[in-house]
Short mmCIF file of C-alpha atoms and ligand atoms in Angstrom, two decimals:
data_model
loop_
_atom_site.label_atom_id
_atom_site.label_comp_id
_atom_site.label_asym_id
_atom_site.label_seq_id
_atom_site.Cartn_x
_atom_site.Cartn_y
_atom_site.Cartn_z
CA UNK A 1 -4.43 25.27 -30.24
CA UNK A 2 -1.06 23.38 -28.59
CA UNK A 3 -2.00 21.38 -25.71
CA UNK A 4 0.01 20.79 -22.93
CA UNK A 5 1.72 17.93 -21.72
CA UNK A 6 1.34 17.59 -18.46
CA UNK A 7 -0.63 15.25 -16.73
CA UNK A 8 -4.57 16.19 -14.85
CA UNK A 9 -3.98 18.31 -11.68
CA UNK A 10 -1.87 16.10 -8.43
CA UNK A 11 -2.61 12.61 -11.10
CA UNK A 12 0.24 11.10 -12.35
CA UNK A 13 1.94 9.66 -15.48
CA UNK A 14 3.67 6.04 -14.49
CA UNK A 15 6.72 6.55 -16.41
CA UNK A 16 8.61 2.75 -16.12
CA UNK A 17 10.93 3.61 -13.16
CA UNK A 18 7.80 4.82 -11.91
CA UNK A 19 5.29 1.59 -12.94
CA UNK A 20 8.98 -0.14 -11.29
CA UNK A 21 7.92 1.28 -8.04
CA UNK A 22 4.64 0.93 -8.25
CA UNK A 23 4.79 -2.29 -9.19
CA UNK A 24 7.25 -3.26 -6.23
CA UNK A 25 5.54 -1.68 -3.95
CA UNK A 26 2.16 -3.41 -4.81
CA UNK A 27 3.83 -6.38 -5.56
CA UNK A 28 4.76 -6.48 -1.85
CA UNK A 29 1.22 -5.63 0.00
CA UNK A 30 0.38 -8.82 -2.92
CA UNK A 31 2.73 -10.76 -0.59
CA UNK A 32 1.73 -10.02 2.85
CA UNK A 33 -2.07 -10.22 2.18
CA UNK A 34 -1.54 -13.67 0.73
CA UNK A 35 1.27 -14.88 4.06
CA UNK A 36 -1.70 -13.96 5.91
CA UNK A 37 -5.51 -15.60 3.70
CA UNK A 38 -5.60 -12.32 2.28
CA UNK A 39 -8.50 -12.95 -0.82
CA UNK A 40 -8.07 -10.10 -3.53
CA UNK A 41 -11.31 -8.47 -4.46
CA UNK A 42 -12.10 -5.56 -6.90
CA UNK A 43 -14.93 -2.81 -8.12
CA UNK A 44 -16.35 -0.34 -10.08
CA UNK A 45 -14.51 3.66 -10.28
CA UNK A 46 -18.08 4.42 -10.56
CA UNK A 47 -20.26 4.57 -7.90
CA UNK A 48 -24.10 6.01 -6.74
CA UNK A 49 -22.99 8.96 -4.96
CA UNK A 50 -25.77 7.95 -2.35
CA UNK A 51 -23.09 5.06 -1.18
CA UNK A 52 -20.61 8.47 0.73
CA UNK A 53 -23.17 10.38 1.36
CA UNK A 54 -24.23 8.65 4.37
CA UNK A 55 -21.34 7.10 6.67
CA UNK A 56 -17.61 8.93 4.65
CA UNK A 57 -18.21 12.30 6.33
CA UNK A 58 -18.47 15.87 5.43
CA UNK A 59 -15.22 16.07 3.75
CA UNK A 60 -15.27 13.72 1.80
CA UNK A 61 -18.04 14.00 0.34
CA UNK A 62 -18.77 17.60 0.49
CA UNK A 63 -15.46 18.37 -0.34
CA UNK A 64 -13.16 16.12 -1.41
CA UNK A 65 -15.87 13.89 -4.47
CA UNK A 66 -15.20 14.21 -8.17
CA UNK A 67 -18.77 13.65 -9.05
CA UNK A 68 -21.46 13.62 -11.97
CA UNK A 69 -24.02 14.05 -13.73
CA UNK A 70 -24.58 10.68 -15.74
CA UNK A 71 -25.91 10.66 -19.11
CA UNK A 72 -29.44 8.78 -17.60
CA UNK A 73 -29.80 12.11 -15.18
CA UNK A 74 -27.30 9.55 -12.69
CA UNK A 75 -25.84 11.25 -9.32
CA UNK A 76 -22.53 9.45 -10.24
CA UNK A 77 -18.58 9.78 -7.93
CA UNK A 78 -15.72 8.57 -8.14
CA UNK A 79 -14.47 6.89 -5.56
CA UNK A 80 -12.61 8.68 -2.67
CA UNK A 81 -12.23 4.93 -0.54
CA UNK A 82 -12.65 1.85 -1.55
CA UNK A 83 -14.54 0.79 2.23
CA UNK A 84 -18.17 1.13 1.10
CA UNK A 85 -17.30 -0.07 -1.87
CA UNK A 86 -16.22 -3.59 0.37
CA UNK A 87 -19.31 -3.34 2.23
CA UNK A 88 -21.84 -3.28 -0.55
CA UNK A 89 -20.08 -6.03 -1.90
CA UNK A 90 -19.90 -8.30 1.59
CA UNK A 91 -23.48 -7.28 1.97
CA UNK A 92 -24.59 -9.07 -1.34
CA UNK A 93 -22.56 -12.12 0.27
CA UNK A 94 -21.68 -12.70 3.61
CA UNK A 95 -24.68 -15.30 4.79
CA UNK A 96 -23.11 -17.42 2.12
CA UNK A 97 -20.16 -17.16 3.16
CA UNK A 98 -17.60 -19.06 5.68
CA UNK A 99 -17.15 -16.01 8.81
CA UNK A 100 -14.81 -14.39 8.45
CA UNK A 101 -13.95 -12.53 5.17
CA UNK A 102 -10.95 -11.37 4.74
CA UNK A 103 -10.38 -9.47 1.69
CA UNK A 104 -7.51 -6.84 0.07
CA UNK A 105 -7.83 -4.58 -2.63
CA UNK A 106 -5.27 -2.41 -4.11
CA UNK A 107 -7.90 0.29 -6.37
CA UNK A 108 -7.31 3.72 -7.25
CA UNK A 109 -8.57 6.38 -5.78
CA UNK A 110 -9.82 10.14 -6.58
CA UNK A 111 -9.82 13.12 -3.76
CA UNK A 112 -10.45 16.71 -5.53
CA UNK A 113 -7.41 17.99 -2.33
CA UNK A 114 -5.20 20.52 -3.06
CA UNK A 115 -1.83 18.21 -3.96
CA UNK A 116 0.97 18.06 -1.43
CA UNK A 117 3.71 16.62 -0.47
CA UNK A 118 2.13 13.42 0.51
CA UNK A 119 -1.36 14.14 -0.53
CA UNK A 120 -2.55 13.71 -4.62
CA UNK A 121 -5.82 13.99 -6.12
CA UNK A 122 -5.02 9.62 -7.56
CA UNK A 123 -2.95 7.49 -5.18
CA UNK A 124 -3.10 3.87 -5.09
CA UNK A 125 -4.82 2.71 -1.61
CA UNK A 126 -3.30 -1.01 -0.41
CA UNK A 127 -7.15 -1.92 1.32
CA UNK A 128 -7.69 -4.99 4.45
CA UNK A 129 -10.28 -5.45 5.56
CA UNK A 130 -12.22 -8.80 8.01
CA UNK A 131 -15.60 -9.02 8.12
CA UNK A 132 -16.48 -11.39 11.29
CA UNK A 133 -14.18 -12.21 13.43
CA UNK A 134 -14.34 -11.72 17.68
CA UNK A 135 -13.23 -8.61 18.90
CA UNK A 136 -11.03 -7.06 19.21
CA UNK A 137 -9.24 -10.59 16.88
CA UNK A 138 -9.78 -8.40 13.58
CA UNK A 139 -7.66 -5.74 15.19
CA UNK A 140 -4.83 -7.41 16.03
CA UNK A 141 -5.08 -9.72 12.93
CA UNK A 142 -5.02 -6.26 11.26
CA UNK A 143 -1.64 -4.25 12.89
CA UNK A 144 0.28 -7.37 12.53
CA UNK A 145 -0.53 -7.35 8.90
CA UNK A 146 0.49 -3.43 9.40
CA UNK A 147 3.28 -4.44 11.49
CA UNK A 148 4.57 -7.37 8.60
CA UNK A 149 3.99 -5.08 5.70
CA UNK A 150 6.29 -3.10 6.87
CA UNK A 151 9.06 -5.85 7.98
CA UNK A 152 8.71 -7.35 4.85
CA UNK A 153 9.25 -3.27 3.20
CA UNK A 154 12.96 -3.34 5.12
CA UNK A 155 11.29 -0.66 8.48
CA UNK A 156 11.47 -1.10 11.89
CA UNK A 157 10.84 -0.16 14.82
CA UNK A 158 12.62 3.00 14.32
CA UNK A 159 10.82 4.26 11.82
CA UNK A 160 7.52 4.45 12.00
CA UNK A 161 4.78 3.74 14.97
CA UNK A 162 1.04 2.47 15.38
CA UNK A 163 -1.00 5.69 17.21
CA UNK A 164 -4.62 4.84 19.01
CA UNK A 165 -7.25 4.61 20.18
CA UNK A 166 -10.97 3.96 20.21
CA UNK A 167 -13.61 5.67 19.19
CA UNK A 168 -15.79 4.44 22.15
CA UNK A 169 -14.00 6.60 24.66
CA UNK A 170 -13.88 10.42 21.69
CA UNK A 171 -18.07 9.41 22.87
CA UNK A 172 -17.64 9.24 26.28
CA UNK A 173 -15.14 12.44 26.63
CA UNK A 174 -16.89 14.58 24.60
CA UNK A 175 -20.91 13.23 25.62
CA UNK A 176 -20.52 12.31 28.83
CA UNK A 177 -17.59 14.43 29.76
CA UNK A 178 -18.55 17.50 28.07
CA UNK A 179 -21.80 16.86 27.79
CA UNK A 180 -22.18 18.41 23.91
CA UNK A 181 -24.85 17.17 21.80
CA UNK A 182 -24.20 15.15 18.14
CA UNK A 183 -23.60 18.70 15.79
CA UNK A 184 -20.87 20.57 19.13
CA UNK A 185 -18.67 16.24 19.44
CA UNK A 186 -19.03 16.12 15.39
CA UNK A 187 -17.24 19.52 15.48
CA UNK A 188 -15.24 19.22 17.91
CA UNK A 189 -14.33 15.62 16.16
CA UNK A 190 -12.63 17.61 13.42
CA UNK A 191 -10.61 19.74 15.38
CA UNK A 192 -9.28 17.11 17.43
CA UNK A 193 -9.16 15.38 14.24
CA UNK A 194 -6.58 18.71 13.47
CA UNK A 195 -4.73 19.10 16.71
CA UNK A 196 -1.38 19.39 15.76
CA UNK A 197 -1.66 20.63 12.71
CA UNK A 198 -3.35 24.52 13.92
CA UNK A 199 -2.36 26.94 16.45
CA UNK A 200 -3.52 27.10 20.59
CA UNK A 201 -4.52 30.43 18.99
CA UNK A 202 -7.56 28.29 16.48
CA UNK A 203 -7.60 25.60 18.54
CA UNK A 204 -8.54 27.99 21.73
CA UNK A 205 -11.05 29.63 18.95
CA UNK A 206 -12.19 27.16 17.93
CA UNK A 207 -13.67 25.69 21.40
CA UNK A 208 -14.80 29.38 21.90
CA UNK A 209 -17.29 29.56 19.55
CA UNK A 210 -18.33 25.54 20.62
CA UNK A 211 -19.60 26.87 23.79
CA UNK A 212 -17.00 24.68 25.47
CA UNK A 213 -15.20 26.27 28.88
CA UNK A 214 -14.62 26.21 33.06
CA UNK A 215 -14.56 22.36 33.71
CA UNK A 216 -15.25 20.98 30.30
CA UNK A 217 -12.74 22.77 28.54
CA UNK A 218 -10.07 21.75 31.65
CA UNK A 219 -12.06 17.93 31.27
CA UNK A 220 -10.87 17.91 26.66
CA UNK A 221 -7.21 19.40 27.95
CA UNK A 222 -6.66 16.54 30.02
CA UNK A 223 -7.60 14.04 27.82
CA UNK A 224 -5.46 15.61 25.00
CA UNK A 225 -2.34 15.44 27.07
CA UNK A 226 -3.04 11.37 27.21
CA UNK A 227 0.50 10.28 26.39
CA UNK A 228 0.10 6.27 27.08
CA UNK A 229 -2.31 3.68 27.73
CA UNK A 230 -1.11 3.34 31.42
CA UNK A 231 -2.28 7.60 31.64
CA UNK A 232 -5.44 6.29 29.21
CA UNK A 233 -6.22 3.00 31.44
CA UNK A 234 -6.20 6.07 35.20
CA UNK A 235 -8.07 8.13 33.31
CA UNK A 236 -11.06 6.07 32.31
CA UNK A 237 -10.24 4.62 36.04
CA UNK A 238 -11.60 8.28 37.87
CA UNK A 239 -13.93 9.17 35.18
CA UNK A 240 -15.90 6.26 35.08
CA UNK A 241 -15.51 5.58 31.88
CA UNK A 242 -15.07 1.14 32.54
CA UNK A 243 -16.77 0.17 29.80
CA UNK A 244 -14.86 2.02 28.65
CA UNK A 245 -11.51 1.38 29.95
CA UNK A 246 -12.03 -2.78 30.21
CA UNK A 247 -12.61 -2.56 26.17
CA UNK A 248 -9.38 -1.17 25.12
CA UNK A 249 -7.34 -2.99 28.49
CA UNK A 250 -9.34 -6.72 26.05
CA UNK A 251 -7.15 -4.71 23.34
CA UNK A 252 -3.95 -4.05 24.90
CA UNK A 253 -3.98 -7.63 26.44
CA UNK A 254 -3.47 -9.48 23.33
CA UNK A 255 -1.02 -6.99 21.33
CA UNK A 256 1.59 -7.20 24.94
CA UNK A 257 1.28 -11.22 24.80
CA UNK A 258 1.85 -11.11 20.77
CA UNK A 259 5.30 -8.31 22.19
CA UNK A 260 3.87 -5.67 19.32
CA UNK A 261 2.91 -3.14 21.94
CA UNK A 262 6.26 -1.72 22.01
CA UNK A 263 5.71 -0.19 18.21
CA UNK A 264 1.75 1.44 19.26
CA UNK A 265 1.41 4.38 21.38
CA UNK A 266 -2.01 5.77 22.61
CA UNK A 267 -3.00 9.40 21.06
CA UNK A 268 -6.53 10.98 22.27
CA UNK A 269 -6.42 12.56 18.69
CA UNK A 270 -6.53 9.83 16.66
CA UNK A 271 -10.74 10.17 15.72
CA UNK A 272 -10.09 9.61 12.14
CA UNK A 273 -11.97 11.30 9.58
CA UNK A 274 -14.84 8.87 7.98
CA UNK A 275 -18.34 8.60 10.14
CA UNK A 276 -18.26 4.43 10.28
CA UNK A 277 -15.45 3.55 13.13
CA UNK A 278 -17.48 2.06 16.35
CA UNK A 279 -14.08 0.89 17.70
CA UNK A 280 -10.24 0.56 18.12
CA UNK A 281 -8.95 3.50 15.29
CA UNK A 282 -5.16 3.80 14.43
CA UNK A 283 -2.42 5.94 12.03
CA UNK A 284 0.81 4.60 11.25
CA UNK A 285 2.70 7.81 11.66
CA UNK A 286 6.46 7.93 10.38
CA UNK A 287 9.10 9.18 12.51
CA UNK A 288 11.33 11.08 9.57
CA UNK A 289 11.14 15.04 10.78
CA UNK A 290 9.65 15.34 6.49
CA UNK A 291 7.42 13.54 6.96
CA UNK A 292 4.63 14.23 10.09
CA UNK A 293 2.04 12.93 8.08
CA UNK A 294 -0.05 8.71 8.40
CA UNK A 295 0.74 6.84 6.01
CA UNK A 296 -1.66 4.08 6.66
CA UNK A 297 -5.26 4.78 8.54
CA UNK A 298 -7.42 2.71 9.79
CA UNK A 299 -9.79 0.92 12.42
CA UNK A 300 -13.03 -1.13 13.16
CA UNK A 301 -16.27 0.04 11.32
CA UNK A 302 -19.52 -2.29 13.58
CA UNK A 303 -22.11 -0.62 11.32
CA UNK A 304 -21.21 -0.39 7.90
CA UNK A 305 -23.71 -3.02 6.56
CA UNK A 306 -26.35 -1.47 8.39
CA UNK A 307 -26.87 1.15 5.10
CA UNK A 308 -27.92 -1.74 2.93
CA UNK A 309 -30.15 -2.60 5.04
CA UNK A 310 -27.76 -6.22 6.79
CA UNK A 311 -27.33 -6.70 9.63
CA UNK A 312 -24.40 -5.13 12.42
CA UNK A 313 -21.41 -6.97 11.53
CA UNK A 314 -17.90 -6.63 12.81
CA UNK A 315 -15.42 -5.05 9.97
CA UNK A 316 -11.61 -3.32 10.52
CA UNK A 317 -9.14 -2.57 7.72
CA UNK A 318 -7.02 -0.12 6.56
CA UNK A 319 -6.15 2.17 3.77
CA UNK A 320 -2.16 2.73 3.08
CA UNK A 321 -1.87 5.35 -0.19
CA UNK A 322 1.23 4.74 -2.71
CA UNK A 323 2.56 7.37 -2.64
CA UNK A 324 3.17 8.39 1.56
CA UNK A 325 4.74 5.00 1.94
CA UNK A 326 6.74 6.04 -1.35
CA UNK A 327 7.52 9.01 1.06
CA UNK A 328 8.61 6.95 3.85
CA UNK A 329 10.98 4.87 2.24
CA UNK A 330 12.27 7.42 0.61
CA UNK A 331 13.58 9.66 3.23
CA UNK A 332 14.75 6.08 5.73
CA UNK A 333 16.67 4.59 2.28
CA UNK A 334 14.34 1.90 2.03
CA UNK A 335 13.33 1.94 -1.24
CA UNK A 336 15.14 -0.68 -4.17
CA UNK A 337 17.07 1.79 -6.55
CA UNK A 338 14.68 1.28 -10.02
CA UNK A 339 15.94 3.63 -12.22
CA UNK A 340 16.86 0.62 -15.23
CA UNK A 341 15.16 -1.98 -16.38
CA UNK A 342 16.90 -4.87 -15.53
CA UNK A 343 17.62 -8.09 -17.46
CA UNK A 344 18.69 -11.28 -17.57
CA UNK A 345 20.45 -11.99 -19.78
CA UNK A 346 20.98 -9.38 -22.93
CA UNK A 347 21.89 -10.97 -26.57
CA UNK A 348 23.82 -8.61 -29.40
CA UNK A 349 25.41 -9.16 -32.38
CA UNK A 350 27.98 -7.81 -34.37
CA UNK A 351 26.93 -8.26 -37.84
CA UNK A 352 24.31 -8.42 -39.61
CA UNK A 353 23.98 -11.85 -40.31
CA UNK A 354 24.50 -12.95 -36.45
CA UNK A 355 20.68 -11.31 -35.59
CA UNK A 356 18.82 -14.11 -36.25
CA UNK A 357 20.71 -16.16 -34.46
CA UNK A 358 20.40 -14.45 -31.68
CA UNK A 359 16.85 -13.77 -31.64
CA UNK A 360 16.33 -17.05 -32.09
CA UNK A 361 19.00 -17.53 -29.51
CA UNK A 362 16.33 -15.37 -27.01
CA UNK A 363 13.30 -17.17 -28.33
CA UNK A 364 14.47 -20.38 -27.65
CA UNK A 365 15.15 -19.24 -23.69
CA UNK A 366 12.76 -17.66 -23.56
CA UNK A 367 10.30 -20.08 -25.12
CA UNK A 368 11.58 -22.81 -21.70
CA UNK A 369 11.90 -20.82 -19.48
CA UNK A 370 9.22 -18.48 -19.08
CA UNK A 371 11.24 -16.26 -15.79
CA UNK A 372 14.08 -15.83 -17.54
CA UNK A 373 13.93 -11.22 -19.52
CA UNK A 374 16.28 -11.59 -22.05
CA UNK A 375 17.16 -8.68 -24.01
CA UNK A 376 18.02 -8.90 -27.74
CA UNK A 377 19.66 -6.30 -29.42
CA UNK A 378 17.98 -5.65 -32.70
CA UNK A 379 21.15 -3.56 -34.19
CA UNK A 380 24.28 -4.72 -35.28
CA UNK A 381 27.24 -4.10 -32.14
CA UNK A 382 30.69 -3.75 -31.10
CA UNK A 383 31.66 -5.41 -28.30
CA UNK A 384 32.60 -2.89 -26.18
CA UNK A 385 29.25 -1.22 -27.01
CA UNK A 386 27.92 -4.93 -25.52
CA UNK A 387 29.15 -4.10 -22.92
CA UNK A 388 28.09 -1.25 -21.72
CA UNK A 389 25.20 -1.61 -22.16
CA UNK A 390 25.13 -4.89 -20.76
CA UNK A 391 26.82 -3.17 -17.62
CA UNK A 392 23.35 -0.71 -18.55
CA UNK A 393 20.64 -3.06 -18.11
CA UNK A 394 23.04 -4.16 -14.72
CA UNK A 395 22.54 -7.91 -16.55
CA UNK A 396 23.73 -10.90 -14.50
CA UNK A 397 25.07 -12.23 -18.35
CA UNK A 398 25.95 -10.60 -21.84
CA UNK A 399 25.67 -13.87 -24.84
CA UNK A 400 26.97 -12.10 -27.98
CA UNK A 401 27.93 -13.68 -31.47
CA UNK A 402 31.23 -12.10 -32.71
CA UNK A 403 31.61 -12.72 -36.61
CA UNK A 404 33.68 -16.27 -35.52
CA UNK A 405 31.06 -17.39 -33.30
CA UNK A 406 29.29 -16.86 -36.44
CA UNK A 407 31.12 -19.82 -38.45
CA UNK A 408 31.12 -22.13 -35.36
CA UNK A 409 27.33 -21.75 -34.99
CA UNK A 410 28.41 -20.67 -31.04
CA UNK A 411 27.66 -18.49 -28.83
CA UNK A 412 29.84 -16.03 -26.94
CA UNK A 413 28.14 -15.89 -22.50
CA UNK A 414 30.18 -13.86 -20.47
CA UNK A 415 29.11 -13.92 -16.69
CA UNK A 416 29.21 -10.27 -15.23
CA UNK A 417 30.10 -10.90 -11.58
CA UNK A 418 33.38 -12.99 -12.50
CA UNK A 419 33.75 -11.98 -15.95
CA UNK A 420 34.31 -15.56 -16.52
CA UNK A 421 34.00 -16.56 -20.76
CA UNK A 422 32.41 -19.22 -22.66
CA UNK A 423 31.96 -20.35 -26.02
CA UNK A 424 28.81 -22.78 -25.94
CA UNK A 425 27.09 -24.74 -29.55
CA UNK A 426 24.49 -22.21 -30.10
CA UNK A 427 21.63 -25.41 -30.14
CA UNK A 428 22.72 -25.97 -26.82
CA UNK A 429 20.38 -23.90 -24.70
CA UNK A 430 20.43 -26.75 -21.74
CA UNK A 431 23.97 -25.67 -21.27
CA UNK A 432 23.81 -22.10 -21.76
CA UNK A 433 21.11 -22.11 -18.86
CA UNK A 434 23.33 -23.63 -16.69
CA UNK A 435 26.41 -22.17 -17.25
CA UNK A 436 23.69 -19.04 -15.58
CA UNK A 437 22.28 -21.40 -13.42
CA UNK A 438 26.08 -22.40 -11.65
CA UNK A 439 26.84 -18.64 -11.64
CA UNK A 440 23.92 -17.94 -10.41
CA UNK A 441 22.15 -20.50 -7.99
CA UNK A 442 19.24 -18.28 -6.40
CA UNK A 443 18.13 -18.47 -9.72
CA UNK A 444 16.09 -21.31 -9.62
CA UNK A 445 14.59 -21.30 -13.05
CA UNK A 446 16.49 -25.25 -13.96
CA UNK A 447 14.67 -28.03 -14.42
CA UNK A 448 16.19 -31.07 -14.28
CA UNK A 449 13.77 -32.72 -14.91
CA UNK A 450 13.10 -32.62 -18.47
CA UNK A 451 15.48 -32.67 -20.91
CA UNK A 452 13.65 -33.43 -24.61
CA UNK A 453 12.88 -30.21 -25.73
CA UNK A 454 16.70 -29.43 -26.46
CA UNK A 455 18.19 -32.73 -27.37
CA UNK A 456 15.43 -32.50 -30.57
CA UNK A 457 16.51 -29.40 -31.18
CA UNK A 458 21.09 -30.27 -31.13
P1 HAM B 1 -8.19 7.22 4.88
O1 HAM B 1 -6.84 7.89 6.17
O2 HAM B 1 -8.67 8.47 3.71
O3 HAM B 1 -9.14 6.05 4.57
O4 HAM B 1 -7.25 6.71 4.41
C1 HAM B 1 -6.30 5.50 3.74
C2 HAM B 1 -3.98 7.03 3.64
O5 HAM B 1 -4.80 6.39 2.52
C3 HAM B 1 -4.03 7.94 4.75
O6 HAM B 1 -3.04 7.40 5.20
C4 HAM B 1 -2.74 7.79 2.92
O7 HAM B 1 -1.83 7.18 3.02
C5 HAM B 1 -4.22 7.33 1.68
N1 HAM B 1 -4.41 8.37 1.81
C6 HAM B 1 -5.36 9.36 1.99
N2 HAM B 1 -5.73 10.38 0.41
C7 HAM B 1 -4.51 11.25 0.29
C8 HAM B 1 -4.37 11.41 -0.55
N3 HAM B 1 -4.96 12.67 -1.19
N4 HAM B 1 -3.98 11.43 -1.52
C9 HAM B 1 -2.00 11.18 -1.54
N5 HAM B 1 -2.82 9.31 -0.78
C10 HAM B 1 -3.74 9.64 0.35
C11 HAM B 1 -9.13 4.99 4.63
O8 HAM B 1 -9.56 5.88 3.10
C12 HAM B 1 -10.18 4.35 4.76
N6 HAM B 1 -10.83 3.73 4.02
C13 HAM B 1 -9.37 2.61 4.76
C14 HAM B 1 -9.69 1.69 5.81
C15 HAM B 1 -10.08 0.85 4.77
N7 HAM B 1 -10.49 1.89 6.50
C16 HAM B 1 -11.18 0.03 6.53
N8 HAM B 1 -10.59 -0.51 5.60
#
């Protein structure tokens, strides 16, 4: 049998150019999380399936989970999301840890989905969560992180928006206004979640199956037409949802004060697919017409620790997927070019006698300045080929050892930008690095304070 080389459906092989992109996404995520003093955590890829059964929502558990019985007859799931693992971990330590707990993670997750643009079976998801923050403050901090992250990727208000709703408002409309029981309410949740994706006829059909008509149906459509914070405040006032109105006003006042309200839009169809959310919920949407998909989703959840007999500890967080983020960055031309491995210094020799010299020089540069990316050519090549390779690797500097340099114990260093070139003694790594630095002052690898090493060798 000949095996196919392609990866399992809906997963990706990450070749170096793909991995360079992913590393860039991850490092920007980490930098952003750490700038808010969030700490990294991680958990296992496998969990007891029960962890997802109670709160992750029907779609995730019934249709999308990868599960199997292990050799010890335990029913195991591959994690489709990180939040239940996080809650399990927080349940172990929250009594002995100062609150709020601010954590982040970038796990890979598996969901059995129909692969399509923005949806795969394996994706990486940046998770930010805060536990034990005062009501609305955690919500707002988490939104500030979303905005900082998008800014760090170069995105501005013209490229994305954050759609906001509050689960307590949805519960008020479905429960108090429409008087739906638990079962009908969760059916309607699912329909509203897909409201923008399904046809009006299919939506109407769903409503009649639930038995929604007359005034209830009118009220539902009034709710679904709300398109601003002011409109929802007025609606709640008229319908007697004063507590729900005050909750949202409390949140809105803070975001307005912080001037982040222009990024936010009230959207009644944001209800979130999973069951555990209890307050503010949100999704970040790409404004590009090719990607009308959520880049990120999250919200507040008060009771997740209760499945471990823990207290109601207020949690807020979001998950942001690498697939949708990359689509977003590509569509808005915000993704830097990672097609080629970039090096700082490209070393080559024209003769095989020169090769040990360039390898030795590479070794000495690297052992003193670990942040410099040095690539050593392992075969002798002529100067023309060395220049074209240097270009290919976008090398800032070329170091060449030809016949002349070999007999003089020198190396010729060329700066790719201004083509300036200088010959230096091979033993004098410090001067060589000085030359790099003088030509490229943004590189901070030069430490002038010490020099025993070089003196000793020269
Ligand atoms: P979620 O809405 O299921 O939330 O996923 C969050 C984000 O992960 C989505 O907006 C999307 O960018 C990405 N994503 C989800 N499924 C896929 C997929 N099959 N392929 C590619 N990307 C995908 C959660 O998972 C919550 N646990 C987030 C959270 C953290 N809530 C609070 N804390």
